[in-house]
XYZ file of C-alpha atoms in Angstrom:
96
model
C 89.690 85.721 95.425
C 92.790 84.442 93.606
C 94.904 81.938 95.350
C 97.961 84.098 95.103
C 96.278 87.086 96.773
C 96.947 88.225 100.387
C 93.929 89.737 102.086
C 91.743 89.767 105.231
C 88.216 88.667 105.636
C 85.825 90.079 108.256
C 82.815 87.758 108.510
C 79.763 88.522 110.808
C 76.979 90.893 111.343
C 75.597 93.446 113.776
C 72.664 91.285 114.666
C 74.874 88.794 116.558
C 77.777 91.109 117.223
C 80.132 88.302 116.431
C 82.881 88.765 113.846
C 85.798 86.538 112.706
C 88.823 88.063 111.275
C 90.754 85.692 108.900
C 94.058 86.349 107.036
C 94.488 84.652 103.642
C 98.004 84.342 102.269
C 98.365 82.481 98.981
C 94.916 80.858 99.463
C 95.800 79.559 102.945
C 93.311 80.744 105.628
C 94.348 81.615 109.170
C 91.908 82.743 111.782
C 93.372 85.745 113.600
C 90.705 86.940 115.983
C 87.169 86.558 116.988
C 84.987 89.456 118.308
C 81.992 88.306 120.413
C 78.749 90.112 121.244
C 79.585 93.586 120.067
C 76.367 94.654 118.386
C 77.594 98.271 118.517
C 81.113 98.910 117.225
C 81.951 95.218 116.362
C 82.892 95.904 112.746
C 85.019 98.850 113.738
C 86.738 96.718 116.492
C 87.493 94.022 113.813
C 89.025 96.616 111.505
C 91.159 97.993 114.424
C 92.329 94.461 115.216
C 93.583 94.116 111.713
C 95.474 97.516 112.067
C 97.114 96.404 115.335
C 98.006 93.039 113.693
C 99.509 94.761 110.698
C 101.547 97.123 112.986
C 102.875 94.330 115.019
C 103.535 91.601 112.452
C 104.505 93.480 109.276
C 106.912 96.270 108.423
C 104.281 98.867 107.930
C 104.469 101.320 104.978
C 102.123 104.238 105.668
C 101.184 104.317 102.032
C 100.708 100.717 101.371
C 97.127 99.451 101.049
C 95.851 96.252 102.364
C 92.649 94.493 101.147
C 89.766 93.358 103.332
C 86.441 91.795 102.424
C 83.433 92.301 104.720
C 81.185 89.221 104.489
C 77.726 89.116 106.040
C 76.090 85.806 106.207
C 73.409 85.542 103.531
C 74.612 88.538 101.526
C 75.535 87.936 97.933
C 77.689 90.953 97.068
C 80.209 91.442 99.756
C 82.202 94.669 99.636
C 85.923 94.855 99.499
C 88.172 97.836 100.404
C 91.817 98.661 100.290
C 92.909 100.710 103.243
C 96.196 102.025 104.606
C 97.209 101.040 108.159
C 96.004 104.379 109.678
C 92.427 103.626 108.407
C 92.499 100.162 110.078
C 93.740 101.622 113.329
C 90.944 104.248 113.168
C 88.370 101.694 112.174
C 87.009 103.915 109.522
C 88.123 105.235 106.116
C 90.024 108.530 106.045
C 87.963 111.367 104.711
C 88.681 112.312 101.117
């Protein structure tokens, strides 16, 4: 990612159930949360933590999209998504 881009990174996998949620602001990383041992629902919980963080620490705009990258150790192409806060709070994308 570019150094002037703000985004979130979720790093982990279902096998361990461990996920780290990091916020990047202008290239500076800050670990926000760690989810431990959630082999079922861990990724969803990580997304919901981002939603609660955005609601608490930013002035949310319901239409503003926030970028997150989901990194799995050993995977080359890690997907990125832009979601609105409601999607983060639900932990899944809204149906289209």
